[in-house]
Coordinates of C-alpha atoms in Angstrom, one line a residue:
M1 CA 0.0 0.0 -0.3
A2 CA 1.2 3.4 -1.1
I3 CA 1.9 5.9 1.7
G4 CA 1.0 8.8 -0.3
I5 CA 3.5 11.0 0.3
D6 CA 2.7 14.2 -1.1
P7 CA -0.9 15.6 -0.2
V8 CA -1.1 17.5 -3.5
E9 CA 0.0 14.6 -5.4
N10 CA -1.7 11.4 -4.2
H11 CA -3.1 8.9 -6.4
L12 CA -4.9 7.4 -4.0
A13 CA -7.3 10.5 -3.3
L14 CA -7.5 10.1 -7.3
G15 CA -9.0 6.8 -7.2
L16 CA -6.0 5.4 -8.6
S17 CA -4.8 2.1 -7.6
D18 CA -0.9 1.5 -7.1
E19 CA -1.2 -0.9 -9.8
A20 CA -3.0 1.8 -11.8
V21 CA 0.0 4.4 -11.0
R22 CA 2.7 1.8 -11.8
D23 CA 1.0 1.3 -15.4
M24 CA 0.8 5.0 -16.0
Y25 CA 4.8 5.1 -15.6
R26 CA 4.9 1.7 -18.1
L27 CA 3.4 3.6 -20.6
M28 CA 4.8 6.9 -20.3
V29 CA 8.2 5.0 -20.5
L30 CA 6.8 2.9 -23.8
A31 CA 6.0 6.0 -25.0
R32 CA 9.3 7.5 -24.8
R33 CA 11.3 4.5 -26.2
L34 CA 9.0 4.9 -29.2
D35 CA 9.8 8.4 -29.6
D36 CA 13.8 7.6 -29.3
R37 CA 13.2 4.7 -31.8
M38 CA 11.9 6.9 -34.1
W39 CA 14.4 9.4 -34.0
A40 CA 17.1 6.6 -34.5
L41 CA 15.4 5.3 -37.5
N42 CA 15.0 8.9 -39.1
R43 CA 18.7 9.4 -38.1
Q44 CA 19.6 6.2 -40.1
G45 CA 17.6 7.2 -43.2
R46 CA 15.0 4.5 -42.8
V47 CA 12.3 6.8 -42.1
P48 CA 12.2 10.4 -43.7
F49 CA 9.8 12.2 -41.1
V50 CA 9.3 12.0 -37.3
L51 CA 7.1 14.6 -35.0
S52 CA 8.4 14.1 -31.4
S53 CA 6.1 13.7 -28.4
S54 CA 8.9 13.5 -25.7
W55 CA 8.5 15.5 -22.4
H56 CA 4.3 15.3 -23.2
E57 CA 3.7 11.8 -21.6
G58 CA 2.8 13.6 -18.6
A59 CA 0.1 15.7 -20.1
Q60 CA -1.3 12.8 -22.9
V61 CA -0.7 9.6 -20.6
G62 CA -2.7 11.6 -17.8
A63 CA -5.4 12.8 -20.4
A64 CA -6.2 9.6 -22.2
L65 CA -6.5 7.3 -18.4
A66 CA -9.0 9.6 -17.1
L67 CA -11.3 8.9 -20.5
D68 CA -13.9 5.9 -20.5
R69 CA -12.7 4.2 -23.6
A70 CA -15.6 2.2 -23.7
V71 CA -17.8 5.0 -24.8
D72 CA -15.6 8.5 -25.0
W73 CA -14.2 9.8 -28.6
S74 CA -10.8 11.6 -29.0
V75 CA -9.7 13.9 -31.9
P76 CA -6.3 14.2 -31.4
Y77 CA -3.5 16.5 -33.0
Y78 CA -0.2 15.3 -34.4
R79 CA 1.7 15.3 -31.5
D80 CA -0.1 13.0 -29.6
L81 CA 1.7 9.6 -29.9
A82 CA 1.9 8.8 -25.8
F83 CA -2.0 9.8 -25.8
M84 CA -2.6 7.1 -28.7
V85 CA -0.7 4.3 -26.8
A86 CA -2.1 5.0 -23.8
L87 CA -5.9 4.8 -25.5
G88 CA -4.8 1.3 -26.7
M89 CA -2.9 2.2 -30.3
T90 CA -0.2 -0.9 -30.7
P91 CA 3.3 0.2 -31.0
E92 CA 3.1 -1.7 -34.6
E93 CA 0.4 0.1 -35.8
L94 CA 1.9 3.2 -34.6
F95 CA 5.4 2.2 -36.7
L96 CA 3.2 0.9 -39.8
G97 CA 2.4 4.7 -39.8
L98 CA 5.8 5.7 -39.4
F99 CA 6.8 3.6 -42.6
A100 CA 3.9 4.5 -44.4
K101 CA 3.0 1.2 -44.8
E102 CA -0.6 -0.3 -46.4
G103 CA -1.6 -1.7 -42.8
D104 CA -1.2 1.8 -41.2
P105 CA -4.6 2.2 -39.3
S106 CA -4.6 5.8 -39.8
S107 CA -4.2 6.4 -43.4
S108 CA -2.6 3.3 -45.0
G109 CA 0.4 5.7 -45.5
R110 CA -1.3 8.2 -47.4
Q111 CA -0.8 10.9 -44.6
M112 CA 2.1 12.0 -43.1
P113 CA 3.3 9.8 -39.7
S114 CA 1.4 10.3 -36.6
H115 CA -1.7 12.1 -38.5
W116 CA -3.8 9.3 -36.1
S117 CA -7.3 7.9 -37.2
L118 CA -8.8 4.7 -35.2
P119 CA -12.4 4.5 -35.8
R120 CA -12.3 1.2 -33.5
L121 CA -11.1 3.7 -30.6
R122 CA -13.5 6.3 -31.7
V123 CA -10.5 8.5 -32.7
F124 CA -11.5 10.7 -35.3
S125 CA -9.0 11.6 -38.5
H126 CA -6.9 14.7 -38.5
S127 CA -5.4 16.5 -40.9
S128 CA -2.3 18.8 -41.2
V129 CA -4.3 22.2 -41.1
I130 CA -3.7 23.5 -37.3
G131 CA -7.2 23.9 -35.6
T132 CA -9.7 22.6 -37.9
Q133 CA -10.2 19.6 -35.0
F134 CA -12.0 21.7 -32.9
P135 CA -15.4 22.0 -34.8
H136 CA -15.1 18.7 -35.5
A137 CA -15.1 17.8 -31.6
A138 CA -18.0 20.0 -30.9
G139 CA -19.9 18.3 -33.9
I140 CA -19.4 15.1 -32.8
A141 CA -20.4 15.9 -29.1
F142 CA -23.6 17.6 -30.3
E143 CA -25.0 14.4 -31.8
L144 CA -23.7 12.3 -29.2
K145 CA -26.0 14.5 -26.9
R146 CA -28.6 15.0 -29.7
T147 CA -29.3 11.2 -29.7
G148 CA -28.7 10.7 -25.9
R149 CA -25.8 8.7 -26.0
P150 CA -23.0 8.5 -23.5
G151 CA -19.7 10.0 -24.3
V152 CA -17.0 12.8 -23.6
V153 CA -15.2 14.3 -26.6
P154 CA -11.3 15.5 -25.6
V155 CA -9.5 17.5 -28.6
T156 CA -5.9 18.5 -28.2
A157 CA -3.8 21.0 -29.8
G158 CA -0.7 23.2 -28.8
E159 CA -0.7 26.8 -27.7
C160 CA -0.3 27.7 -31.5
G161 CA -3.6 26.5 -32.4
T162 CA -5.8 28.9 -29.7
S163 CA -4.8 31.5 -32.3
Q164 CA -6.8 30.1 -35.2
G165 CA -10.6 31.2 -35.0
D166 CA -12.3 27.6 -35.5
L167 CA -11.3 27.5 -31.7
H168 CA -13.0 30.6 -30.7
E169 CA -16.1 29.2 -33.3
A170 CA -16.1 26.0 -31.3
L171 CA -15.6 27.5 -27.9
N172 CA -18.9 29.7 -28.4
F173 CA -20.9 26.7 -29.7
T174 CA -19.9 24.0 -27.0
A175 CA -20.6 26.8 -24.6
L176 CA -24.4 27.4 -25.9
H177 CA -25.2 24.1 -26.5
K178 CA -23.2 22.5 -23.1
L179 CA -21.8 20.0 -25.2
P180 CA -19.6 17.3 -23.5
V181 CA -16.0 18.3 -24.5
I182 CA -12.4 19.2 -23.0
F183 CA -10.2 21.3 -25.2
L184 CA -7.1 20.0 -24.0
I185 CA -4.2 22.9 -25.0
Q186 CA -0.7 21.4 -24.5
N187 CA 1.3 24.4 -24.2
N188 CA 5.0 23.5 -25.0
Q189 CA 6.3 27.1 -25.1
Y190 CA 6.9 27.0 -29.1
A191 CA 4.9 26.9 -32.4
I192 CA 7.7 25.6 -34.6
S193 CA 10.4 28.6 -33.7
V194 CA 7.9 31.1 -32.2
P195 CA 7.9 31.1 -28.4
A196 CA 4.6 31.5 -26.9
S197 CA 5.7 35.0 -25.5
E198 CA 5.3 36.1 -29.3
G199 CA 2.0 33.8 -30.4
V200 CA -0.2 34.0 -27.1
A201 CA -1.7 37.1 -25.5
G202 CA -3.0 37.1 -22.3
D203 CA -3.9 33.9 -20.4
L204 CA -5.3 30.8 -22.5
A205 CA -7.7 29.9 -19.6
E206 CA -9.3 33.2 -18.9
R207 CA -10.2 33.6 -23.1
A208 CA -12.0 30.2 -22.4
R209 CA -13.7 31.6 -19.3
A210 CA -15.1 34.8 -21.2
Y211 CA -17.2 32.0 -22.8
G212 CA -18.3 31.0 -19.6
I213 CA -16.6 27.8 -20.2
D214 CA -14.7 25.8 -16.7
A215 CA -10.8 26.4 -17.4
C216 CA -7.6 25.7 -15.5
S217 CA -4.3 25.9 -16.4
I218 CA -2.0 23.3 -14.8
D219 CA 1.4 21.4 -15.3
G220 CA 1.4 19.1 -17.6
N221 CA 4.7 17.5 -16.4
R222 CA 2.9 16.2 -13.4
V223 CA 0.5 13.2 -14.5
L224 CA -1.4 13.1 -11.9
E225 CA -2.5 16.4 -11.9
V226 CA -3.2 16.4 -15.3
Y227 CA -5.6 13.1 -14.7
G228 CA -7.3 14.6 -12.0
A229 CA -8.2 17.9 -14.2
V230 CA -9.3 15.7 -17.2
A231 CA -11.1 13.4 -14.7
R232 CA -12.8 16.1 -13.1
A233 CA -13.8 17.8 -16.4
A234 CA -15.1 14.7 -17.9
E235 CA -17.4 14.1 -14.6
R236 CA -18.9 17.6 -15.0
A237 CA -19.5 17.0 -18.8
R238 CA -21.0 13.3 -18.3
A239 CA -23.3 15.4 -15.6
G240 CA -24.4 18.0 -18.1
E241 CA -22.5 20.7 -17.1
G242 CA -20.8 21.7 -20.5
P243 CA -17.0 21.6 -21.7
A244 CA -14.0 22.3 -19.9
F245 CA -10.7 24.1 -21.2
I246 CA -7.6 22.9 -19.5
E247 CA -4.2 24.3 -20.6
A248 CA -1.1 21.6 -19.7
R249 CA 2.3 23.2 -19.6
T250 CA 4.8 21.7 -20.8
Y251 CA 7.8 21.6 -23.3
R252 CA 8.8 20.2 -26.5
Y253 CA 12.2 18.8 -25.8
Y254 CA 13.3 17.9 -29.2
A255 CA 13.1 20.1 -32.5
H256 CA 9.4 20.4 -34.0
T257 CA 9.9 17.9 -36.6
S258 CA 13.0 16.0 -37.9
D259 CA 13.4 18.8 -40.6
D260 CA 13.9 21.7 -37.9
D261 CA 17.1 22.7 -36.3
D262 CA 15.7 24.3 -32.8
R263 CA 19.5 24.9 -31.7
L264 CA 18.8 28.1 -34.0
Y265 CA 15.9 29.2 -31.5
R266 CA 16.6 27.8 -28.1
S267 CA 19.5 28.2 -25.8
P268 CA 21.2 24.8 -24.1
E269 CA 20.7 26.4 -21.1
E270 CA 16.7 26.7 -21.6
V271 CA 16.7 23.0 -22.7
E272 CA 18.3 21.8 -19.7
Q273 CA 16.3 23.6 -17.6
W274 CA 13.1 22.1 -19.1
R275 CA 15.0 18.7 -18.7
R276 CA 14.8 18.4 -15.0
R277 CA 11.1 18.8 -15.3
D278 CA 11.2 15.5 -17.2
P279 CA 7.3 14.1 -16.5
I280 CA 8.9 10.6 -16.3
A281 CA 11.5 11.4 -14.1
L282 CA 8.8 13.3 -11.9
L283 CA 7.0 10.3 -11.9
R284 CA 9.3 7.9 -11.1
Q285 CA 10.6 10.2 -8.1
Y286 CA 6.9 9.8 -7.0
L287 CA 6.7 6.1 -7.0
V288 CA 10.5 5.8 -5.5
E289 CA 9.3 7.9 -2.8
S290 CA 6.4 6.2 -2.3
R291 CA 7.4 2.9 -2.1
L292 CA 5.8 1.6 -5.5
L293 CA 9.0 1.4 -7.7
T294 CA 12.1 -0.8 -7.0
E295 CA 15.0 -0.6 -9.0
A296 CA 14.7 -4.1 -10.0
E297 CA 10.9 -3.2 -10.9
E298 CA 12.2 -0.3 -13.1
E299 CA 15.1 -2.3 -15.0
V300 CA 12.1 -4.8 -16.3
I301 CA 9.8 -1.7 -17.1
E302 CA 12.7 -0.5 -19.4
E303 CA 13.4 -4.0 -20.8
E304 CA 10.2 -4.9 -21.5
A305 CA 9.7 -1.3 -23.2
A306 CA 12.7 -2.0 -25.5
S307 CA 11.5 -5.5 -26.7
T308 CA 8.4 -4.2 -27.2
V309 CA 9.3 -1.6 -29.2
A310 CA 12.1 -3.5 -31.2
A311 CA 9.9 -5.8 -32.1
A312 CA 7.0 -3.5 -33.3
A313 CA 9.7 -1.5 -35.7
A314 CA 10.8 -4.9 -37.1
A315 CA 7.5 -6.2 -37.8
A316 CA 6.5 -3.0 -39.4
E317 CA 9.4 -2.4 -41.5
Q318 CA 8.8 -5.6 -43.1
A319 CA 5.0 -5.3 -43.9
P320 CA 3.8 -4.7 -47.3
D321 CA 3.9 -1.2 -49.0
P322 CA 0.6 0.7 -50.2
S323 CA -0.2 -0.7 -53.7
D324 CA -2.8 1.9 -54.7
A325 CA -2.1 5.9 -53.8
L326 CA -5.2 6.8 -55.9
S327 CA -8.0 4.9 -54.5
L328 CA -10.6 5.7 -52.3
V329 CA -10.8 9.0 -53.1
Y330 CA -14.8 8.8 -53.0
A331 CA -16.6 6.2 -51.0
R332 CA -19.1 6.1 -54.0
P333 CA -17.4 7.1 -57.2
L334 CA -19.1 8.3 -60.3
R335 CA -19.1 6.2 -62.9
N336 CA -21.5 7.2 -65.5
L337 CA -19.9 5.9 -69.0
Q338 CA -23.4 5.4 -70.9
A339 CA -23.9 8.3 -73.0
V340 CA -27.2 9.7 -72.7
E341 CA -29.4 9.4 -76.0
A342 CA -33.3 9.7 -75.4
L343 CA -35.0 12.8 -74.1
E344 CA -35.8 12.9 -70.7
A345 CA -39.4 12.1 -69.9
P346 CA -41.4 14.7 -68.2
P347 CA -42.0 14.4 -64.7
A348 CA -45.2 13.8 -63.3
G349 CA -46.6 15.9 -60.2
A350 CA -48.1 19.2 -59.1
E351 CA -46.3 22.0 -60.4
A352 CA -44.1 24.1 -58.1
N353 CA -41.7 26.4 -58.3
M354 CA -38.2 25.5 -57.2
V355 CA -37.7 26.9 -53.4
T356 CA -40.8 25.2 -52.8
A357 CA -39.5 21.5 -54.3
I358 CA -36.3 22.0 -52.1
N359 CA -38.7 23.0 -48.9
K360 CA -40.7 19.8 -49.7
A361 CA -37.8 17.6 -50.2
L362 CA -36.3 18.7 -47.0
H363 CA -39.7 17.8 -45.7
E364 CA -39.5 14.3 -46.8
I365 CA -35.8 13.7 -46.1
M366 CA -36.5 14.4 -42.5
A367 CA -39.4 12.4 -42.2
D368 CA -37.6 9.5 -43.9
H369 CA -34.5 10.0 -42.4
P370 CA -34.4 10.4 -38.4
D371 CA -30.3 10.9 -38.4
A372 CA -30.8 14.2 -41.0
V373 CA -30.2 17.4 -39.4
V374 CA -30.7 20.8 -40.9
L375 CA -28.5 23.7 -39.6
G376 CA -27.2 27.1 -40.3
E377 CA -27.8 30.9 -40.0
D378 CA -31.7 31.4 -39.4
V379 CA -32.7 28.3 -40.5
A380 CA -35.0 27.7 -37.6
D381 CA -38.3 28.6 -37.6
P382 CA -40.2 30.8 -37.3
K383 CA -38.0 32.6 -40.1
G384 CA -37.2 29.2 -41.8
G385 CA -34.1 30.5 -43.6
V386 CA -33.7 33.8 -45.9
F387 CA -35.3 32.4 -48.7
K388 CA -37.7 30.3 -46.9
A389 CA -36.0 27.1 -48.0
T390 CA -36.0 25.4 -44.5
V391 CA -39.5 26.8 -43.2
G392 CA -41.8 24.6 -41.1
L393 CA -38.7 22.1 -40.2
T394 CA -38.3 23.3 -36.8
D395 CA -42.0 23.0 -36.1
A396 CA -42.0 19.6 -37.7
Y397 CA -39.1 17.8 -36.6
G398 CA -37.8 19.7 -33.6
K399 CA -35.2 22.5 -32.3
D400 CA -32.4 19.6 -32.2
R401 CA -32.6 18.5 -36.3
C402 CA -33.6 22.1 -37.6
F403 CA -31.6 24.8 -35.3
N404 CA -29.9 28.0 -36.0
T405 CA -25.8 28.4 -35.7
P406 CA -23.8 31.7 -34.7
L407 CA -22.8 33.3 -38.0
A408 CA -19.5 31.3 -38.3
E409 CA -19.3 29.3 -41.9
S410 CA -16.1 27.4 -40.6
L411 CA -17.7 26.1 -37.5
I412 CA -21.1 25.3 -39.6
V413 CA -19.3 23.0 -41.9
G414 CA -16.7 21.6 -39.4
A415 CA -19.5 20.9 -36.8
A416 CA -21.5 18.8 -39.5
I417 CA -18.2 17.2 -40.2
G418 CA -17.9 15.8 -36.8
M419 CA -21.8 15.4 -36.4
A420 CA -21.5 13.0 -39.9
A421 CA -18.7 10.9 -38.0
A422 CA -20.9 10.4 -35.0
G423 CA -23.6 9.1 -37.5
A424 CA -25.8 11.9 -38.7
R425 CA -26.6 12.9 -42.1
P426 CA -26.1 16.7 -41.7
I427 CA -27.5 19.1 -44.0
A428 CA -25.6 22.8 -43.3
E429 CA -26.6 25.9 -45.2
I430 CA -24.7 28.5 -45.9
Q431 CA -26.7 31.7 -46.2
F432 CA -24.9 33.0 -49.6
A433 CA -22.5 31.2 -51.5
D434 CA -20.4 34.8 -51.5
F435 CA -19.3 33.9 -47.6
I436 CA -18.6 30.6 -48.1
H437 CA -14.8 31.2 -48.1
P438 CA -14.0 31.1 -44.3
A439 CA -15.1 27.3 -44.7
F440 CA -12.8 26.6 -47.6
N441 CA -10.4 24.5 -45.0
Q442 CA -13.3 22.6 -43.8
I443 CA -14.4 21.8 -47.4
V444 CA -11.5 21.0 -49.4
S445 CA -9.3 20.0 -46.4
E446 CA -11.3 18.1 -44.1
A447 CA -14.7 17.1 -45.4
A448 CA -13.0 16.3 -49.4
R449 CA -10.0 14.4 -47.9
L450 CA -11.6 12.7 -45.2
H451 CA -12.6 9.1 -46.9
Y452 CA -9.4 9.1 -48.9
R453 CA -6.7 10.0 -45.9
S454 CA -8.2 7.7 -43.7
A455 CA -8.2 5.1 -46.3
G456 CA -11.7 4.4 -46.2
G457 CA -11.8 4.0 -42.2
W458 CA -14.4 7.8 -42.2
S459 CA -17.0 8.7 -44.9
C460 CA -18.2 12.1 -45.0
P461 CA -22.0 11.9 -45.8
L462 CA -22.4 15.9 -45.5
V463 CA -24.6 18.3 -47.8
I464 CA -24.2 22.0 -47.5
R465 CA -26.5 23.7 -49.6
V466 CA -25.7 27.1 -50.8
P467 CA -27.7 29.9 -52.6
Y468 CA -25.7 30.9 -55.4
G469 CA -25.2 33.4 -58.4
G470 CA -26.8 36.4 -59.2
G471 CA -30.0 37.9 -61.1
I472 CA -31.5 38.6 -57.6
H473 CA -30.1 42.5 -57.5
G474 CA -27.5 41.0 -55.2
A475 CA -24.7 43.5 -56.3
L476 CA -20.9 42.3 -55.5
Y477 CA -21.2 40.0 -52.3
H478 CA -24.9 38.2 -53.1
S479 CA -24.3 37.3 -56.6
Q480 CA -21.1 35.5 -56.8
S481 CA -20.5 32.2 -58.6
I482 CA -18.7 29.7 -56.8
E483 CA -18.6 26.4 -58.5
G484 CA -15.3 26.9 -60.3
F485 CA -13.7 27.1 -56.9
Y486 CA -15.0 23.9 -55.7
A487 CA -15.9 21.7 -58.7
H488 CA -12.2 20.9 -58.9
V489 CA -11.7 19.5 -55.4
P490 CA -11.1 15.5 -55.3
G491 CA -13.4 14.0 -53.0
L492 CA -16.4 16.6 -53.3
K493 CA -19.5 16.1 -55.5
V494 CA -20.7 19.5 -56.5
V495 CA -24.5 19.8 -57.7
I496 CA -26.8 22.5 -59.6
P497 CA -30.2 21.8 -60.4
S498 CA -32.1 23.5 -63.1
T499 CA -35.4 22.4 -62.8
P500 CA -37.5 22.1 -59.3
A501 CA -38.0 18.4 -60.3
D502 CA -34.0 17.9 -60.3
A503 CA -33.7 20.1 -57.4
K504 CA -36.0 17.6 -55.2
G505 CA -34.8 14.7 -56.8
L506 CA -30.5 15.8 -56.6
L507 CA -31.2 17.2 -53.0
R508 CA -32.4 13.3 -51.8
A509 CA -29.5 11.8 -54.0
A510 CA -27.2 14.1 -52.1
V511 CA -28.6 13.2 -48.7
E512 CA -28.4 9.8 -49.1
D513 CA -24.9 9.7 -50.9
P514 CA -22.1 8.9 -48.7
D515 CA -19.8 11.5 -49.7
P516 CA -19.6 15.2 -49.1
V517 CA -21.9 17.2 -51.8
L518 CA -21.8 21.0 -52.0
F519 CA -25.6 21.7 -53.7
L520 CA -25.3 25.0 -55.1
E521 CA -29.1 26.3 -55.4
P522 CA -29.4 29.0 -58.5
K523 CA -31.4 31.9 -56.5
K524 CA -32.5 33.5 -59.9
L525 CA -34.4 30.4 -60.3
Y526 CA -35.6 29.9 -56.8
R527 CA -39.2 31.8 -57.7
L528 CA -38.6 31.8 -61.6
A529 CA -38.1 28.1 -62.6
K530 CA -41.7 26.3 -62.3
G531 CA -42.6 22.6 -63.5
P532 CA -44.0 19.7 -62.2
V533 CA -42.5 18.1 -59.1
P534 CA -43.0 14.6 -58.2
S535 CA -44.6 13.8 -55.0
G536 CA -42.6 11.1 -52.8
P537 CA -39.2 10.0 -52.5
H538 CA -38.0 11.4 -55.9
R539 CA -34.5 10.8 -56.6
V540 CA -32.4 11.9 -59.6
A541 CA -29.0 10.1 -59.7
L542 CA -25.9 12.3 -59.2
G543 CA -23.0 13.0 -62.4
R544 CA -25.6 12.1 -65.4
A545 CA -26.6 14.6 -67.9
A546 CA -30.3 15.3 -68.7
L547 CA -31.2 15.6 -72.9
R548 CA -33.7 18.3 -72.6
R549 CA -33.9 19.1 -76.6
T550 CA -32.7 17.2 -80.0
G551 CA -31.5 18.7 -83.6
G552 CA -29.0 18.6 -85.6
D553 CA -27.9 22.4 -85.6
L554 CA -26.6 23.1 -82.5
T555 CA -25.3 22.1 -79.6
I556 CA -25.7 23.7 -76.0
I557 CA -24.4 22.7 -72.8
A558 CA -25.4 24.1 -69.8
Y559 CA -26.1 23.5 -66.1
G560 CA -28.1 25.7 -63.4
T561 CA -29.5 29.1 -64.4
M562 CA -27.8 28.7 -68.0
S563 CA -30.1 25.4 -68.4
H564 CA -33.3 27.0 -68.1
F565 CA -32.2 29.7 -69.9
A566 CA -31.0 27.5 -72.7
V567 CA -34.2 25.9 -73.0
A568 CA -35.8 28.8 -73.8
A569 CA -33.5 29.9 -76.1
A570 CA -33.9 26.4 -78.2
D571 CA -37.1 26.7 -78.3
R572 CA -36.9 30.5 -79.9
L573 CA -34.1 29.3 -82.0
A574 CA -37.0 26.3 -83.2
A575 CA -39.6 29.2 -84.1
E576 CA -36.8 30.6 -86.5
G577 CA -36.1 26.7 -88.0
I578 CA -33.1 26.2 -85.8
E579 CA -32.8 22.9 -84.3

């Protein structure tokens, strides 16, 4: 039995057994030896790139072990090696990623090392873009709360990530909805070479408190202090008390990456000063003084870690290389190879304009798909959207299925990505296409890349509805056509209807598609285009052309608004004998 020598740092008071705190030490040693081997392999020229986690072990192991690994989700960042090991990623799986092998569970070698994804443990995939993970965590937590499922969602980053607007949008959203998110910021004092004194103004915890979020700043090198803070935050979140923000102060002992030379911006004296705060050494001292670790036991732990690391590295290095770097860009690729030769038969149904058809489609989709959720600015009743496309949805299906968001486009799309990961079919609305660009990273770097970068481990069944184009006297910032930006993005499908029937059928097909779809709605046609609209679950296949007229004189290819006017022009030309 431990004597609990330190009243501030006592594992028994935290509900941890003697064996549990020894396991903490084993995991931290294993993580350090994994990191050491990664650097050795890089110096030997056997792997091209390394992201180090040394000196972060206290913050990461303490946080991971405070979670319920049966129900909780995680949204880590690239320095979270020890966090992943403590969650349950095996050393061999880690080395498979380092060597970019086919069996790499994060990406099958598609991403750089340490870009984690592990669906079996609900570890959501992340990219190299700083800060985009915060809205994902908010969206996952929203869907867990909406569906009444248990689970807390920790999301991690370095202190440099707190300068990104995505963090503040996520803080605001999680505070508004009291979501079970734990923001864990590992302040290691540097953003590559930029010291925190030049990149972080004020107190990080105070920033979170300004949103009404419970926040604290702790010593990230003391694993028991981290465990206690995260355990308390998780308990609050499970009780419905909302998010928490934890700044864990630590240090990045090695360079930012293997391509960085930290001697250019850090003095040996500074590094040595932090070396004395090694989290493993601090825990070892605690265990020895608590009579929980003998010299012989310490040697066994080191030997076991060394042999585990050596075996894992050897097995991973011999594993098969990836065989197809171009596969899995889409979950459902569009392969329509057959030419359309017959005129499209006119649909049957009552006449309606395009915006009415879209509203009808949304009502039917929400009724047929309980996992469908509509979110965006002004989409909820009583307004029901600035163009009335979402009117009646909140009244019919509830405030948790059609709800307003803050005016924050990156948050809208990023949270929808998280909701999709947790099982929803989100239909996000960006009010005007002209204002979609703050969400460019979330659309292009996140939603469109997710299936590919996770080697099919995650899909993103997300629809982003966007009123777009001119024709409504909207001037410069309410008239732009944005399809040229997005139609060239691998992994993203772009859909533009030209008739009310197509709008209804394409929208349902988009919602039922496993890939992200940008659904651009021509504002000019909202009330101008009228025609029969089929009732019931009408579908129009994505990626197929429609033949509206035939003739021998002229070929006109168009989409959206210009398709509507092209048909009208063809009618006039026919009257003049031109087909």
